[in-house]
Backbone as CSV, one residue per row, in Angstrom:
resi,resn,N_x,N_y,N_z,CA_x,CA_y,CA_z,C_x,C_y,C_z
1,MET,191.020,25.185,146.734,191.426,26.167,146.524,190.596,27.097,147.104
2,ASN,190.606,27.963,147.072,190.215,29.380,147.701,189.770,29.945,146.098
3,THR,188.098,30.293,146.205,187.385,30.560,145.534,186.847,32.079,145.160
4,GLU,187.225,32.813,146.286,186.561,34.264,146.765,186.507,34.589,145.553
5,HIS,187.726,34.822,144.698,188.355,35.938,143.722,187.746,35.463,142.222
6,SER,187.141,33.891,142.204,186.710,32.933,140.690,186.476,33.768,139.935
7,LYS,185.012,34.355,140.244,184.209,35.354,139.493,184.437,36.594,139.866
8,PHE,184.263,37.690,138.985,185.131,39.214,139.561,183.536,40.269,138.626
9,SER,182.706,40.842,139.325,182.194,41.827,138.918,182.036,43.020,138.761
10,GLN,182.114,44.274,137.553,182.053,45.838,138.014,180.831,46.289,137.302
11,ASN,180.620,47.478,137.388,179.790,48.061,136.494,180.079,49.018,135.735
12,PHE,179.592,49.507,135.050,180.009,50.638,134.030,178.199,51.528,133.404
13,GLN,178.381,52.555,133.197,178.003,53.938,132.674,178.408,54.292,131.140
14,VAL,177.399,53.601,129.961,177.303,54.714,128.632,177.552,55.526,129.095
15,ARG,178.767,56.268,128.596,179.233,57.677,128.511,178.593,58.281,127.131
16,TYR,178.257,59.652,127.068,178.288,60.711,125.732,179.193,60.183,125.049
17,GLY,180.318,60.478,125.388,181.126,59.860,124.652,181.927,58.626,123.210
18,GLU,180.524,57.792,124.274,180.924,56.289,123.463,179.720,55.847,122.640
19,VAL,178.295,56.873,122.539,177.607,56.712,122.035,177.609,56.937,120.405
20,ASN,177.177,56.469,119.104,176.850,57.120,117.429,175.846,58.033,117.599
21,GLN,175.474,58.391,116.635,174.236,58.895,116.419,172.693,58.786,116.858
22,SER,172.955,57.681,116.945,171.458,56.966,117.284,171.536,56.707,118.921
23,GLY,172.506,57.448,119.429,172.829,56.769,121.266,172.609,56.180,121.610
24,GLN,173.417,54.597,120.327,173.917,53.413,120.726,175.296,53.460,121.115
25,LEU,176.030,52.668,122.159,176.860,51.832,122.408,177.354,51.568,121.836
26,MET,178.864,52.707,121.051,179.415,51.351,119.612,180.451,50.165,120.536
27,ILE,180.315,49.379,119.832,180.662,47.797,119.691,182.555,47.985,120.271
28,HIS,183.112,49.017,119.854,184.093,48.764,120.309,184.560,49.401,122.179
29,HIS,183.769,49.980,122.077,184.146,50.086,123.690,183.173,49.366,125.129
30,LEU,182.232,48.300,124.046,182.277,46.859,125.333,183.395,46.228,125.213
31,PHE,184.246,46.100,124.125,185.695,45.794,124.389,186.372,46.106,125.455
32,ASN,186.446,47.748,125.351,187.719,48.187,126.255,186.872,48.353,127.639
33,TYR,185.601,47.948,128.018,184.940,47.631,129.427,185.523,45.813,129.804
34,MET,185.455,45.314,128.569,186.104,44.032,128.829,187.421,43.929,129.303
35,GLN,188.166,44.438,127.951,189.786,44.343,128.678,189.997,45.317,129.893
36,GLU,189.012,46.632,130.670,189.185,47.236,131.602,189.135,45.926,133.006
37,ILE,187.773,45.123,132.593,187.697,43.959,133.909,188.395,43.352,134.101
38,ALA,189.027,42.682,133.013,190.124,41.810,132.417,191.298,42.267,133.721
39,PHE,191.506,43.463,133.745,192.623,43.862,133.490,192.344,43.702,135.908
40,ASN,191.272,44.380,135.766,191.386,44.394,137.179,190.976,43.175,138.367
41,HIS,190.410,42.566,137.819,190.237,40.962,137.651,191.213,40.301,138.412
42,ALA,192.188,40.143,137.179,194.182,39.718,137.411,194.661,40.556,138.623
43,ASP,194.353,41.773,138.481,195.572,42.181,139.504,194.329,41.526,140.978
44,ALA,193.100,41.233,141.099,192.508,40.536,142.348,193.539,39.491,142.609
45,LEU,193.156,38.509,141.448,193.950,37.248,141.404,195.640,37.973,142.061
46,ALA,196.726,38.469,141.225,197.181,38.493,141.978,197.596,38.828,142.633
47,ASN,196.903,39.568,143.524,196.794,39.625,145.632,196.677,38.177,146.106
48,THR,196.113,37.496,145.290,195.987,36.377,146.224,197.166,35.492,146.819
49,ILE,198.450,35.712,145.680,199.348,34.701,146.010,200.155,35.750,147.048
50,GLU,200.511,35.356,147.846,200.902,35.887,149.261,202.766,36.531,148.609
51,GLY,203.535,37.584,149.107,204.922,37.837,148.969,204.967,37.621,147.522
52,LYS,204.217,37.743,146.385,204.561,38.428,145.338,203.857,39.349,144.597
53,SER,204.739,40.293,144.792,204.598,41.239,144.003,204.826,41.341,142.100
54,HIS,205.708,40.904,142.082,206.493,40.859,140.602,206.416,39.626,139.925
55,PHE,206.072,39.934,138.594,206.099,38.149,137.798,206.811,38.523,136.403
56,ASP,207.359,37.545,136.026,207.931,37.828,135.069,207.528,37.144,133.667
57,PHE,206.147,37.262,133.482,205.527,36.809,132.374,204.604,38.016,131.976
58,ALA,204.335,38.358,130.796,203.218,38.992,130.152,202.135,38.034,129.767
59,VAL,201.144,38.692,129.537,199.711,37.873,128.955,199.085,38.540,127.857
60,VAL,198.755,37.946,126.480,198.623,38.607,125.462,197.103,37.824,124.892
61,TRP,196.207,38.745,124.331,194.975,38.452,123.518,195.348,37.471,122.724
62,THR,194.738,36.335,122.064,195.021,35.596,120.471,194.022,35.986,119.719
63,ARG,192.674,35.801,121.001,191.616,35.689,119.953,190.332,36.354,121.083
64,MET,189.959,36.889,120.609,188.712,37.218,121.484,187.062,37.196,120.722
65,LYS,185.794,36.789,120.917,184.750,36.987,120.431,183.926,37.693,121.264
66,LEU,182.775,38.171,120.866,181.532,38.790,121.539,180.135,38.814,121.151
67,GLU,179.426,38.359,121.674,177.951,37.849,120.878,177.438,39.108,121.752
68,VAL,175.694,39.994,121.149,175.615,40.583,121.606,173.989,40.967,121.225
69,GLU,173.110,40.506,122.128,171.558,40.696,122.203,170.760,41.849,121.803
70,LYS,171.420,42.746,122.553,171.048,44.084,123.143,171.901,45.313,122.493
71,ILE,171.808,46.439,121.936,172.951,46.995,122.054,172.615,48.360,123.264
72,PRO,173.517,48.563,124.323,173.433,49.561,125.219,173.094,50.620,124.628
73,ASN,172.124,51.521,125.662,171.919,52.769,125.714,172.869,53.746,125.938
74,TRP,173.190,54.773,126.386,173.394,56.204,126.341,172.930,56.576,127.865
75,LYS,173.863,56.534,128.837,173.338,56.290,130.343,172.890,55.419,130.856
76,GLU,173.046,54.148,129.975,172.523,52.531,130.104,173.426,52.279,131.892
77,ASN,173.032,51.682,132.510,174.140,51.094,133.658,174.437,49.730,133.029
78,LEU,175.436,48.767,133.095,175.356,48.208,132.888,176.535,47.330,133.790
79,THR,176.081,45.732,133.893,176.869,45.029,134.606,177.992,44.095,134.232
80,ILE,179.190,43.829,134.621,179.606,43.037,133.642,180.467,41.710,134.592
81,SER,180.346,40.663,134.527,181.302,39.943,134.689,182.316,38.863,134.481
82,THR,183.505,38.056,135.104,184.326,37.766,133.960,184.388,36.751,134.711
83,TRP,185.404,35.621,134.275,186.055,34.427,135.273,186.843,33.742,134.084
84,ILE,188.180,32.668,134.920,188.709,31.838,133.882,188.187,30.509,134.076
85,SER,188.276,30.199,132.902,187.921,28.949,132.865,189.259,28.132,133.443
86,PRO,188.640,26.806,134.035,189.379,25.698,134.641,190.637,25.269,133.789
87,LEU,191.550,25.294,134.182,193.022,24.895,133.463,193.144,23.377,133.533
88,LYS,193.392,23.024,132.372,194.057,21.416,132.543,196.008,21.739,132.556
89,ASP,195.617,20.036,132.241,197.655,19.838,132.665,198.180,19.800,131.300
90,GLN,198.742,20.877,131.188,199.931,20.522,129.829,198.836,22.294,128.837
91,GLN,198.461,22.698,129.464,197.284,23.793,128.247,198.329,24.581,127.820
92,ARG,198.292,25.163,127.329,199.183,26.395,126.818,198.266,28.090,126.263
93,PHE,197.053,28.129,126.538,196.617,29.090,126.265,195.397,29.105,127.619
94,ALA,194.946,29.985,127.833,194.016,29.992,129.217,192.486,30.986,128.726
95,PHE,191.912,30.283,128.954,190.642,31.391,128.554,189.575,32.248,129.361
96,ARG,189.216,33.266,129.135,188.352,34.088,129.920,187.156,34.470,129.510
97,ASN,186.070,34.350,130.458,184.715,34.773,129.442,183.986,35.824,130.550
98,PHE,183.139,36.684,129.844,182.562,37.410,130.377,181.154,37.460,129.478
99,ALA,180.049,37.603,130.908,178.913,38.130,130.299,178.368,39.680,131.117
100,ILE,177.595,40.329,130.317,177.140,41.730,129.968,175.596,41.371,130.777
101,PHE,175.162,42.084,131.702,174.134,42.477,131.860,173.449,43.567,131.557
102,ASN,172.336,44.317,131.645,171.650,45.337,131.857,170.935,45.799,133.159
103,GLN,170.750,47.346,133.270,170.332,46.973,134.811,169.206,46.636,135.243
104,SER,168.279,45.908,134.136,167.222,45.398,134.749,167.830,44.104,135.119
105,GLY,169.052,43.827,134.959,169.660,42.295,135.028,169.365,40.926,134.412
106,GLN,168.712,41.615,133.115,168.864,40.522,131.728,170.293,40.698,131.109
107,LYS,170.310,39.798,131.094,171.330,39.347,130.163,171.631,39.709,128.550
108,ILE,172.271,40.836,128.260,172.001,41.219,127.029,173.563,40.810,125.987
109,GLY,174.644,39.590,126.830,175.610,39.694,125.834,176.783,38.661,126.871
110,LYS,177.681,38.285,125.714,178.714,37.299,126.569,179.439,37.584,125.531
111,GLY,180.839,37.293,125.850,181.848,37.016,125.488,182.938,36.366,126.057
112,TYR,184.050,35.960,124.847,185.586,35.155,125.874,186.706,34.989,124.930
113,GLY,187.687,34.925,125.687,189.208,35.102,124.882,190.095,34.180,125.338
114,SER,190.924,33.922,124.411,192.185,33.145,124.458,193.047,33.646,124.878
115,LEU,193.676,33.518,125.876,195.334,34.547,126.752,196.296,33.547,126.503
116,LEU,197.706,33.840,125.544,198.479,33.321,125.868,199.445,34.079,126.737
117,PHE,200.645,33.295,127.496,201.259,34.089,128.272,203.140,34.126,127.606
118,PHE,203.298,35.068,127.992,204.915,34.889,127.437,206.768,35.699,128.455
119,ASP,206.944,35.223,128.196,208.298,34.807,129.319,208.650,35.947,128.939
120,LEU,208.828,37.124,129.754,209.576,38.487,129.316,210.918,37.955,129.703
121,LYS,211.919,37.328,130.547,213.346,36.910,130.561,213.605,36.105,129.042
122,GLN,212.835,35.054,129.047,213.250,34.260,128.006,212.840,35.176,126.320
123,ARG,211.593,36.249,126.732,211.248,36.658,125.335,210.877,35.561,124.456
124,LYS,209.875,34.303,125.114,209.251,33.981,123.934,207.739,33.314,125.049
125,ALA,206.820,32.793,123.697,205.846,31.975,124.514,205.369,31.021,125.074
126,VAL,205.251,30.993,126.442,205.030,29.157,127.384,203.705,29.174,128.067
127,GLY,204.174,27.974,128.177,202.573,27.277,128.898,202.135,28.080,130.511
128,VAL,201.151,27.723,130.480,200.267,28.480,131.522,201.256,28.288,132.699
129,PRO,201.987,29.694,133.716,202.419,29.948,134.742,202.062,29.320,135.780
130,LYS,203.100,28.475,136.530,202.768,27.754,137.928,201.690,28.801,139.099
131,ASP,202.120,30.190,138.963,201.789,30.753,139.884,199.835,31.029,138.768
132,VAL,199.776,31.003,137.666,198.328,31.128,137.432,197.311,30.218,137.554
133,GLU,198.532,29.127,137.526,198.229,27.782,137.539,197.248,27.568,139.064
134,ASN,197.556,28.285,139.862,196.667,28.454,141.902,196.009,29.229,141.393
135,TYR,195.518,30.195,140.710,194.328,31.275,140.282,192.878,30.039,140.871
136,PRO,191.804,31.081,141.038,190.979,29.960,141.313,189.679,30.164,139.968
137,THR,189.682,29.487,139.298,189.019,29.257,138.406,187.597,29.258,138.769
138,HIS,186.303,29.337,137.508,185.332,29.362,137.562,184.428,28.617,136.394
139,GLU,183.326,27.976,136.326,182.945,27.283,135.375,181.187,27.503,135.809
140,GLU,180.773,28.066,134.197,179.141,28.007,133.991,178.127,27.285,133.211
141,PRO,177.219,26.745,132.984,176.328,25.996,132.274,176.716,26.854,130.775
142,GLY,177.513,25.715,129.349,177.056,26.982,128.308,178.269,27.035,128.167
143,ASP,179.252,27.244,129.295,180.417,27.903,128.882,181.380,27.055,127.240
144,SER,181.264,27.618,126.525,182.313,27.144,125.308,182.988,28.598,124.504
145,HIS,184.154,27.656,124.292,184.768,28.674,123.191,185.305,28.667,121.829
146,HIS,184.626,28.193,121.125,184.301,28.260,120.146,184.821,29.053,118.906
147,PHE,185.850,29.178,118.430,186.585,30.667,117.461,186.094,29.989,115.779
148,SER,186.198,30.737,114.823,185.754,30.584,113.469,187.390,31.063,112.945
149,GLN,187.294,30.144,111.911,188.565,29.843,111.127,188.286,31.135,110.393
150,ILE,188.976,32.694,110.612,189.034,32.945,109.522,190.687,33.774,109.226
151,ASP,190.424,33.260,107.542,191.630,33.842,106.915,191.428,34.622,105.764
152,ILE,191.549,35.879,105.784,191.160,36.704,104.724,192.857,36.925,103.846
153,ASN,192.374,37.052,102.577,194.013,37.088,101.642,194.351,38.566,101.610
154,VAL,195.394,39.098,101.610,195.327,40.453,100.975,194.572,40.881,99.803
155,SER,194.217,42.151,99.466,193.558,41.719,98.027,194.649,42.777,97.213
156,GLU,194.333,42.679,95.937,195.072,44.124,95.161,194.708,45.079,95.207
157,LYS,193.420,45.354,95.286,192.329,46.590,95.294,193.037,47.580,96.430
158,LYS,193.264,48.953,96.332,193.563,50.069,97.142,192.782,50.084,98.346
159,ASP,193.073,49.868,99.889,192.484,49.339,100.765,192.720,51.112,102.038
160,THR,192.093,51.045,102.755,192.480,52.685,103.443,193.542,52.375,103.828
161,SER,194.346,53.537,104.228,195.708,53.417,104.799,195.550,54.623,105.887
162,PHE,196.896,54.106,106.383,196.965,55.328,107.647,198.126,54.918,108.390
163,SER,198.719,55.779,108.905,199.785,55.788,110.061,199.446,55.651,111.628
164,THR,200.018,54.556,112.353,199.496,54.715,113.561,199.902,55.995,114.461
165,ASN,199.247,56.270,115.137,199.663,57.624,116.048,199.949,57.110,117.533
166,PHE,200.060,58.470,118.333,200.737,58.044,119.894,198.980,57.765,120.357
167,GLN,198.011,58.455,119.897,196.812,58.324,120.477,196.172,56.801,120.877
168,ASP,197.083,55.798,119.498,196.536,54.517,119.316,197.194,53.753,120.541
169,LEU,198.391,54.232,121.188,199.372,53.160,121.711,198.315,53.182,123.609
170,ASP,198.612,51.688,123.928,198.820,51.786,125.284,199.932,51.749,126.284
171,ILE,199.679,51.375,127.831,200.749,51.577,128.471,202.006,50.491,127.632
172,TYR,201.445,49.671,126.783,202.928,48.720,126.632,203.825,49.431,125.340
173,ARG,203.018,50.576,125.085,203.839,51.414,123.996,203.494,50.065,122.418
174,HIS,202.568,49.884,122.393,201.863,48.796,121.335,200.629,49.731,121.115
175,VAL,200.461,49.308,119.938,198.489,49.637,119.676,197.725,48.865,120.386
176,ASN,197.156,49.854,121.099,196.096,48.755,121.692,194.955,48.137,121.129
177,ASN,194.826,46.812,121.790,194.080,46.133,120.720,192.579,46.441,120.227
178,VAL,191.898,47.352,121.086,190.411,47.301,120.475,190.628,48.621,119.435
179,LYS,191.761,49.103,119.310,192.346,50.018,118.292,191.567,49.655,116.963
180,TYR,192.090,47.972,116.742,191.707,47.236,115.460,190.086,47.010,115.299
181,ILE,189.211,46.991,116.359,188.205,46.923,116.552,187.733,48.055,115.786
182,GLU,188.033,49.311,116.513,187.565,50.386,116.050,187.735,50.493,114.627
183,TRP,189.023,50.359,114.267,189.541,50.688,112.685,188.503,49.910,111.729
184,ALA,188.544,48.773,112.028,187.559,48.065,111.432,185.982,48.744,111.071
185,PHE,185.404,48.719,112.254,183.575,49.480,112.258,183.582,50.689,111.336
186,ASN,184.912,51.830,111.521,185.090,52.643,110.931,184.736,52.523,109.319
187,GLU,185.628,51.268,108.631,185.230,51.057,107.681,183.998,50.780,106.661
188,VAL,183.038,50.525,107.363,181.701,49.954,107.376,180.388,50.901,106.508
189,LYS,180.334,51.190,105.383,179.724,51.578,105.119,178.434,52.407,106.012
190,PRO,177.984,53.473,105.584,177.728,54.107,106.619,176.191,53.241,106.330
191,GLU,175.242,53.224,105.000,173.945,52.408,105.290,173.997,51.526,105.600
192,ILE,175.272,50.433,106.186,174.786,49.165,106.605,174.347,49.982,107.909
193,TYR,175.105,50.738,108.726,174.646,51.487,109.895,172.824,51.600,110.163
194,LYS,172.471,52.226,109.307,170.715,52.452,108.951,169.922,51.173,108.900
195,LEU,170.425,50.086,108.336,169.990,48.791,107.872,169.956,47.536,109.007
196,TYR,171.165,47.519,109.347,171.954,46.218,110.244,171.879,46.999,111.842
197,ILE,172.077,45.969,112.677,172.876,46.581,114.047,173.957,45.087,114.067
198,PRO,175.298,45.398,114.341,176.223,44.324,114.926,175.644,43.526,116.138
199,SER,175.749,42.080,115.622,175.012,40.832,116.660,176.671,40.033,116.756
200,SER,177.652,40.261,116.434,179.284,38.903,116.955,180.140,40.357,116.300
201,VAL,181.052,39.887,117.140,182.137,40.592,116.913,183.327,39.162,116.810
202,GLU,184.266,38.815,116.183,185.596,38.169,116.648,186.472,38.628,115.933
203,ILE,188.075,38.902,116.763,189.076,38.970,116.185,190.165,38.161,116.720
204,ASN,191.012,37.607,115.371,191.923,37.187,115.614,193.647,38.045,115.610
205,PHE,193.991,37.760,116.629,195.396,38.696,117.015,196.424,38.077,116.513
206,LEU,197.375,38.501,115.624,198.322,38.092,115.155,199.684,38.795,115.250
207,LYS,199.566,39.842,115.120,200.984,40.716,115.610,200.461,42.104,115.992
208,GLU,202.170,42.618,116.546,201.699,43.857,117.151,202.120,44.891,116.442
209,LEU,201.217,46.061,116.389,201.589,47.635,115.611,202.241,48.494,116.650
210,ARG,203.090,49.258,116.347,203.743,50.231,116.969,203.915,51.415,116.665
211,LEU,203.875,52.353,117.415,204.352,54.187,116.898,204.682,54.374,115.541
212,GLY,203.744,55.220,114.232,204.423,55.506,112.821,204.751,54.537,112.206
213,GLU,203.351,53.029,112.417,203.869,52.187,111.358,202.777,52.525,110.059
214,SER,202.180,52.067,108.754,201.884,52.339,108.271,200.627,51.121,107.899
215,VAL,199.788,50.917,107.897,199.391,50.093,108.044,197.739,49.896,107.187
216,CYS,196.646,49.119,106.617,195.709,48.714,105.692,194.782,48.456,106.583
217,VAL,193.691,48.274,106.119,192.302,48.357,106.182,191.552,47.572,105.028
218,GLN,191.050,46.367,105.297,190.815,45.819,103.737,189.059,45.070,104.481
219,THR,188.355,45.172,103.617,186.873,45.097,104.408,185.892,44.456,103.045
220,GLU,185.757,43.193,102.977,184.750,42.354,102.705,183.279,41.848,103.536
221,TYR,182.031,42.059,102.378,180.870,42.184,102.625,180.494,40.765,102.016
222,LEU,180.029,39.615,102.772,179.350,38.924,102.146,177.734,39.043,102.976
223,GLU,176.697,38.937,102.356,175.476,39.485,102.154,174.364,38.127,102.273
224,GLY,173.976,37.815,103.023,172.381,36.794,103.052,171.501,37.156,103.177
225,SER,170.386,35.982,103.285,168.957,36.577,103.464,168.441,37.420,104.518
226,SER,168.981,37.236,105.803,168.372,38.102,106.836,170.096,38.296,107.738
227,GLU,170.921,37.997,107.303,172.223,38.076,108.216,173.291,39.025,107.208
228,LEU,173.894,39.620,107.691,175.203,40.396,106.693,176.634,39.987,107.362
229,LEU,177.638,39.399,107.025,178.754,39.001,107.398,179.693,40.238,106.757
230,ILE,180.596,40.484,107.391,181.870,41.607,107.108,183.290,40.893,107.373
231,LYS,184.048,40.859,106.573,185.322,40.674,107.383,186.251,41.519,107.015
232,HIS,187.356,41.962,107.731,188.460,42.596,107.682,189.920,42.547,108.275
233,LEU,190.676,42.958,107.065,192.037,42.247,107.033,192.886,43.537,107.900
234,ILE,193.604,43.523,108.816,194.479,44.741,109.219,195.794,44.132,108.789
235,TYR,196.386,45.180,108.221,197.847,44.703,108.012,199.270,45.458,107.691
236,LYS,200.075,45.138,107.464,201.318,46.113,107.349,201.312,46.421,105.393
237,GLU,201.116,48.014,105.876,201.750,48.237,104.018,201.860,47.611,103.159
238,GLU,203.448,47.948,103.915,204.661,47.952,103.016,204.844,46.286,102.489
239,SER,204.707,45.832,103.925,205.564,43.901,103.421,204.404,43.584,103.514
240,GLY,202.843,43.547,103.449,201.641,42.924,103.467,201.284,41.795,105.000
241,VAL,202.267,41.732,105.245,201.957,41.368,107.250,200.998,41.381,107.627
242,LYS,200.179,39.946,107.894,199.010,40.637,108.412,198.756,40.236,110.373
243,ILE,198.304,41.495,110.581,198.510,42.012,112.037,197.126,41.358,112.460
244,ALA,195.795,41.882,112.287,194.613,41.156,112.606,193.454,40.883,111.475
245,GLN,192.469,39.617,112.481,191.750,39.696,111.364,190.386,39.661,111.937
246,LEU,189.234,40.460,111.580,188.053,40.168,112.000,186.793,39.727,111.173
247,GLN,185.621,39.488,111.910,184.862,38.428,111.463,183.634,39.306,112.262
248,THR,182.554,39.911,111.495,181.338,40.724,112.307,180.086,40.340,111.360
249,SER,179.333,40.033,112.305,177.755,39.800,111.700,176.624,40.413,112.087
250,TRP,176.111,40.821,111.447,174.863,41.886,111.428,173.912,41.716,111.425
251,LYS,172.782,41.964,111.783,170.975,41.376,111.726,170.385,42.353,111.059
252,LYS,169.615,42.211,110.732,168.834,43.294,110.135,167.930,43.814,111.575
253,LYS,167.672,45.150,111.155,166.865,46.034,112.131,165.288,45.398,111.776
């Protein structure tokens, strides 16, 4: 197997519009970087298949997890690497990994996510397509794909509600995955940001949202001695159907 494109790296610089009032990168933008490099790597991998310019499947994230040791600052240069883990027989999901390095070459974060394949002709989820089985994969010591069991019930209390707008949509005409993370962090109380910094984010994508749908964001706080756990549930306002569930960990400054 050709391993030339098994691992893919890209540089990013933290821009002014991506930082908070403390000059630190807002976490959802790290997910934007991860999503960007994932698409670029996928394009590079697709180009390795000769005579193939069109694929009859789409790829959707089902879960993502990010762990951060240090939050990058404005103008800081980052390098992010990504790779797909080796595929197993009869495997339904593929796993994509990420490593984040600062401009000194220090590893400041890592992440991974599970990917499900959707057949565009049959309009249903399928196993790993044959074309993808031929993609070069990569494995590094310490690679793991553990996800928490996030199960949040819709509460009776009134939550923040709003309608999705045109700026929330991506090129597939549904709400961009990163918007769910942005909405969740918007609901965190301002005083939390004064005392804590986020150290991990985990999200479980359940359903898609489209333009003009009314959604609610529910937030729960579970405070420990040295760490704060915040859970978020995003659901449709009228039906109560769950769209995404998030769990974020925060450490004291």
